[in-house]
């Protein structure tokens, strides 16, 4: 069974950093397009960034550009989201997701076929 498992969330002070992990179970993650999303209470799920099988990536949110970086380690079958200079407004549940059968990145929720359970990130002093 194909599963995505996020980890690395937690409580961090403003200006701090976290690295989220998205581990694949039951499939080879490098064969899929992987995206990171987040959802704050009362808000829609928004796309952050996406990484292709080739390792190239696309960022979707101007508010996070220059602060968040997506990467993948095929040997570890894991995709990461490095988050720096965190702000209180970055507090949300962060999800990774996979697109099957395509090499095209997307920032739209409906483009993704598989989702992890999410990991909570709270930025607060």
PDB file of C-alpha atoms in Angstrom:
ATOM      1  CA  UNK A   1       0.000   0.000   0.000  1.00  0.00           C
ATOM      2  CA  UNK A   2       1.337   3.378  -1.002  1.00  0.00           C
ATOM      3  CA  UNK A   3       1.864   5.714   1.975  1.00  0.00           C
ATOM      4  CA  UNK A   4       3.388   9.104   2.605  1.00  0.00           C
ATOM      5  CA  UNK A   5       4.509   9.914   6.129  1.00  0.00           C
ATOM      6  CA  UNK A   6       5.395  13.441   7.197  1.00  0.00           C
ATOM      7  CA  UNK A   7       7.532  14.258  10.206  1.00  0.00           C
ATOM      8  CA  UNK A   8       9.593  17.087  11.629  1.00  0.00           C
ATOM      9  CA  UNK A   9       6.878  19.485  12.694  1.00  0.00           C
ATOM     10  CA  UNK A  10       6.704  21.112  16.082  1.00  0.00           C
ATOM     11  CA  UNK A  11       6.851  24.359  17.985  1.00  0.00           C
ATOM     12  CA  UNK A  12       9.475  26.895  16.929  1.00  0.00           C
ATOM     13  CA  UNK A  13      10.102  30.534  17.766  1.00  0.00           C
ATOM     14  CA  UNK A  14       9.739  33.241  15.118  1.00  0.00           C
ATOM     15  CA  UNK A  15      12.884  33.422  13.034  1.00  0.00           C
ATOM     16  CA  UNK A  16      13.669  29.777  13.650  1.00  0.00           C
ATOM     17  CA  UNK A  17      13.969  26.850  11.256  1.00  0.00           C
ATOM     18  CA  UNK A  18      12.480  23.421  10.789  1.00  0.00           C
ATOM     19  CA  UNK A  19      13.048  20.667   8.275  1.00  0.00           C
ATOM     20  CA  UNK A  20      10.049  18.572   7.379  1.00  0.00           C
ATOM     21  CA  UNK A  21      10.412  15.095   5.945  1.00  0.00           C
ATOM     22  CA  UNK A  22       8.104  13.180   3.660  1.00  0.00           C
ATOM     23  CA  UNK A  23       8.955   9.494   3.602  1.00  0.00           C
ATOM     24  CA  UNK A  24       7.494   7.092   1.079  1.00  0.00           C
ATOM     25  CA  UNK A  25       6.391   3.600   2.019  1.00  0.00           C
ATOM     26  CA  UNK A  26       5.417   1.021  -0.517  1.00  0.00           C
ATOM     27  CA  UNK A  27       6.695   2.847  -3.574  1.00  0.00           C
ATOM     28  CA  UNK A  28       9.752   4.544  -5.000  1.00  0.00           C
ATOM     29  CA  UNK A  29       9.299   8.199  -4.366  1.00  0.00           C
ATOM     30  CA  UNK A  30      11.731   9.300  -7.067  1.00  0.00           C
ATOM     31  CA  UNK A  31       9.271   8.124  -9.719  1.00  0.00           C
ATOM     32  CA  UNK A  32       6.619  10.584  -8.575  1.00  0.00           C
ATOM     33  CA  UNK A  33       6.086  14.308  -8.519  1.00  0.00           C
ATOM     34  CA  UNK A  34       5.936  15.341  -4.855  1.00  0.00           C
ATOM     35  CA  UNK A  35       4.396  18.506  -3.522  1.00  0.00           C
ATOM     36  CA  UNK A  36       4.238  20.250  -0.169  1.00  0.00           C
ATOM     37  CA  UNK A  37       1.068  21.996   0.959  1.00  0.00           C
ATOM     38  CA  UNK A  38      -0.129  23.628   4.122  1.00  0.00           C
ATOM     39  CA  UNK A  39      -3.466  24.396   5.685  1.00  0.00           C
ATOM     40  CA  UNK A  40      -4.108  26.850   8.482  1.00  0.00           C
ATOM     41  CA  UNK A  41      -7.348  26.788  10.511  1.00  0.00           C
ATOM     42  CA  UNK A  42     -10.208  28.247   8.524  1.00  0.00           C
ATOM     43  CA  UNK A  43      -8.169  28.527   5.346  1.00  0.00           C
ATOM     44  CA  UNK A  44      -7.868  26.526   2.175  1.00  0.00           C
ATOM     45  CA  UNK A  45      -4.989  24.179   1.589  1.00  0.00           C
ATOM     46  CA  UNK A  46      -2.301  26.020  -0.343  1.00  0.00           C
ATOM     47  CA  UNK A  47       0.551  24.772  -2.452  1.00  0.00           C
ATOM     48  CA  UNK A  48       4.076  25.563  -1.309  1.00  0.00           C
ATOM     49  CA  UNK A  49       6.444  23.816  -3.668  1.00  0.00           C
ATOM     50  CA  UNK A  50       6.759  20.804  -5.916  1.00  0.00           C
ATOM     51  CA  UNK A  51       9.688  18.657  -7.009  1.00  0.00           C
ATOM     52  CA  UNK A  52       9.922  16.517 -10.111  1.00  0.00           C
ATOM     53  CA  UNK A  53      11.623  13.191 -10.642  1.00  0.00           C
ATOM     54  CA  UNK A  54      14.496  15.075 -12.259  1.00  0.00           C
ATOM     55  CA  UNK A  55      15.041  17.033  -9.064  1.00  0.00           C
ATOM     56  CA  UNK A  56      13.901  20.346 -10.521  1.00  0.00           C
ATOM     57  CA  UNK A  57      11.367  22.230  -8.461  1.00  0.00           C
ATOM     58  CA  UNK A  58       8.718  24.905  -8.652  1.00  0.00           C
ATOM     59  CA  UNK A  59       7.621  27.253  -5.886  1.00  0.00           C
ATOM     60  CA  UNK A  60       4.022  28.429  -5.729  1.00  0.00           C
ATOM     61  CA  UNK A  61       3.738  30.852  -2.867  1.00  0.00           C
ATOM     62  CA  UNK A  62       5.419  34.250  -2.988  1.00  0.00           C
ATOM     63  CA  UNK A  63       5.192  34.541   0.791  1.00  0.00           C
ATOM     64  CA  UNK A  64       7.513  31.561   1.172  1.00  0.00           C
ATOM     65  CA  UNK A  65       9.964  32.130  -1.660  1.00  0.00           C
ATOM     66  CA  UNK A  66      13.501  32.505  -0.435  1.00  0.00           C
ATOM     67  CA  UNK A  67      12.608  30.962   2.910  1.00  0.00           C
ATOM     68  CA  UNK A  68      11.364  27.457   2.031  1.00  0.00           C
ATOM     69  CA  UNK A  69      13.327  24.967  -0.051  1.00  0.00           C
ATOM     70  CA  UNK A  70      12.200  21.597  -1.316  1.00  0.00           C
ATOM     71  CA  UNK A  71      14.688  18.804  -1.960  1.00  0.00           C
ATOM     72  CA  UNK A  72      14.769  15.047  -2.340  1.00  0.00           C
ATOM     73  CA  UNK A  73      17.074  12.242  -1.279  1.00  0.00           C
ATOM     74  CA  UNK A  74      16.337   9.292  -3.501  1.00  0.00           C
ATOM     75  CA  UNK A  75      18.582   6.997  -1.501  1.00  0.00           C
ATOM     76  CA  UNK A  76      16.470   7.737   1.575  1.00  0.00           C
ATOM     77  CA  UNK A  77      13.231   7.691  -0.449  1.00  0.00           C
ATOM     78  CA  UNK A  78      12.394  11.016   1.186  1.00  0.00           C
ATOM     79  CA  UNK A  79      11.494  14.557   0.181  1.00  0.00           C
ATOM     80  CA  UNK A  80      12.313  17.438   2.490  1.00  0.00           C
ATOM     81  CA  UNK A  81      11.023  20.937   3.067  1.00  0.00           C
ATOM     82  CA  UNK A  82      13.580  23.195   4.705  1.00  0.00           C
ATOM     83  CA  UNK A  83      11.847  26.153   6.326  1.00  0.00           C
ATOM     84  CA  UNK A  84      13.869  29.148   7.498  1.00  0.00           C
ATOM     85  CA  UNK A  85      12.988  32.537   8.973  1.00  0.00           C
ATOM     86  CA  UNK A  86       9.676  31.181  10.162  1.00  0.00           C
ATOM     87  CA  UNK A  87       6.857  33.568  10.982  1.00  0.00           C
ATOM     88  CA  UNK A  88       3.720  33.118  13.103  1.00  0.00           C
ATOM     89  CA  UNK A  89       1.654  33.138   9.910  1.00  0.00           C
ATOM     90  CA  UNK A  90       3.506  29.996   8.789  1.00  0.00           C
ATOM     91  CA  UNK A  91       1.688  28.053  11.514  1.00  0.00           C
ATOM     92  CA  UNK A  92      -0.349  25.320   9.835  1.00  0.00           C
ATOM     93  CA  UNK A  93      -0.600  21.623   9.202  1.00  0.00           C
ATOM     94  CA  UNK A  94       1.883  20.727   6.492  1.00  0.00           C
ATOM     95  CA  UNK A  95       1.185  17.939   4.038  1.00  0.00           C
ATOM     96  CA  UNK A  96       3.117  16.180   1.334  1.00  0.00           C
ATOM     97  CA  UNK A  97       1.400  14.627  -1.630  1.00  0.00           C
ATOM     98  CA  UNK A  98       2.239  12.625  -4.739  1.00  0.00           C
ATOM     99  CA  UNK A  99       1.107  12.767  -8.338  1.00  0.00           C
ATOM    100  CA  UNK A 100       1.008   9.445 -10.131  1.00  0.00           C
ATOM    101  CA  UNK A 101       1.654   9.050 -13.838  1.00  0.00           C
ATOM    102  CA  UNK A 102       2.867  12.560 -14.578  1.00  0.00           C
ATOM    103  CA  UNK A 103       6.075  14.554 -14.696  1.00  0.00           C
ATOM    104  CA  UNK A 104       4.281  17.867 -14.375  1.00  0.00           C
ATOM    105  CA  UNK A 105       4.369  19.797 -11.137  1.00  0.00           C
ATOM    106  CA  UNK A 106       1.234  21.412  -9.792  1.00  0.00           C
ATOM    107  CA  UNK A 107       0.225  23.691  -6.976  1.00  0.00           C
ATOM    108  CA  UNK A 108      -3.372  22.480  -7.090  1.00  0.00           C
ATOM    109  CA  UNK A 109      -4.724  20.065  -4.508  1.00  0.00           C
ATOM    110  CA  UNK A 110      -6.830  18.176  -7.046  1.00  0.00           C
ATOM    111  CA  UNK A 111      -3.789  17.228  -9.125  1.00  0.00           C
ATOM    112  CA  UNK A 112      -2.471  14.956  -6.376  1.00  0.00           C
ATOM    113  CA  UNK A 113      -3.445  11.337  -5.868  1.00  0.00           C
ATOM    114  CA  UNK A 114      -1.846  10.439  -2.553  1.00  0.00           C
ATOM    115  CA  UNK A 115      -1.568  12.422   0.681  1.00  0.00           C
ATOM    116  CA  UNK A 116       0.192  12.081   3.972  1.00  0.00           C
ATOM    117  CA  UNK A 117      -1.501  12.605   7.311  1.00  0.00           C
ATOM    118  CA  UNK A 118       0.130  15.987   7.914  1.00  0.00           C
ATOM    119  CA  UNK A 119       2.453  17.403  10.526  1.00  0.00           C
ATOM    120  CA  UNK A 120       1.697  20.428  12.691  1.00  0.00           C
ATOM    121  CA  UNK A 121       3.999  23.431  12.606  1.00  0.00           C
ATOM    122  CA  UNK A 122       3.463  26.145  15.197  1.00  0.00           C
ATOM    123  CA  UNK A 123       5.517  29.332  15.135  1.00  0.00           C
ATOM    124  CA  UNK A 124       5.152  31.209  18.375  1.00  0.00           C
ATOM    125  CA  UNK A 125       7.180  32.905  21.052  1.00  0.00           C
TER     126      UNK A 125
END
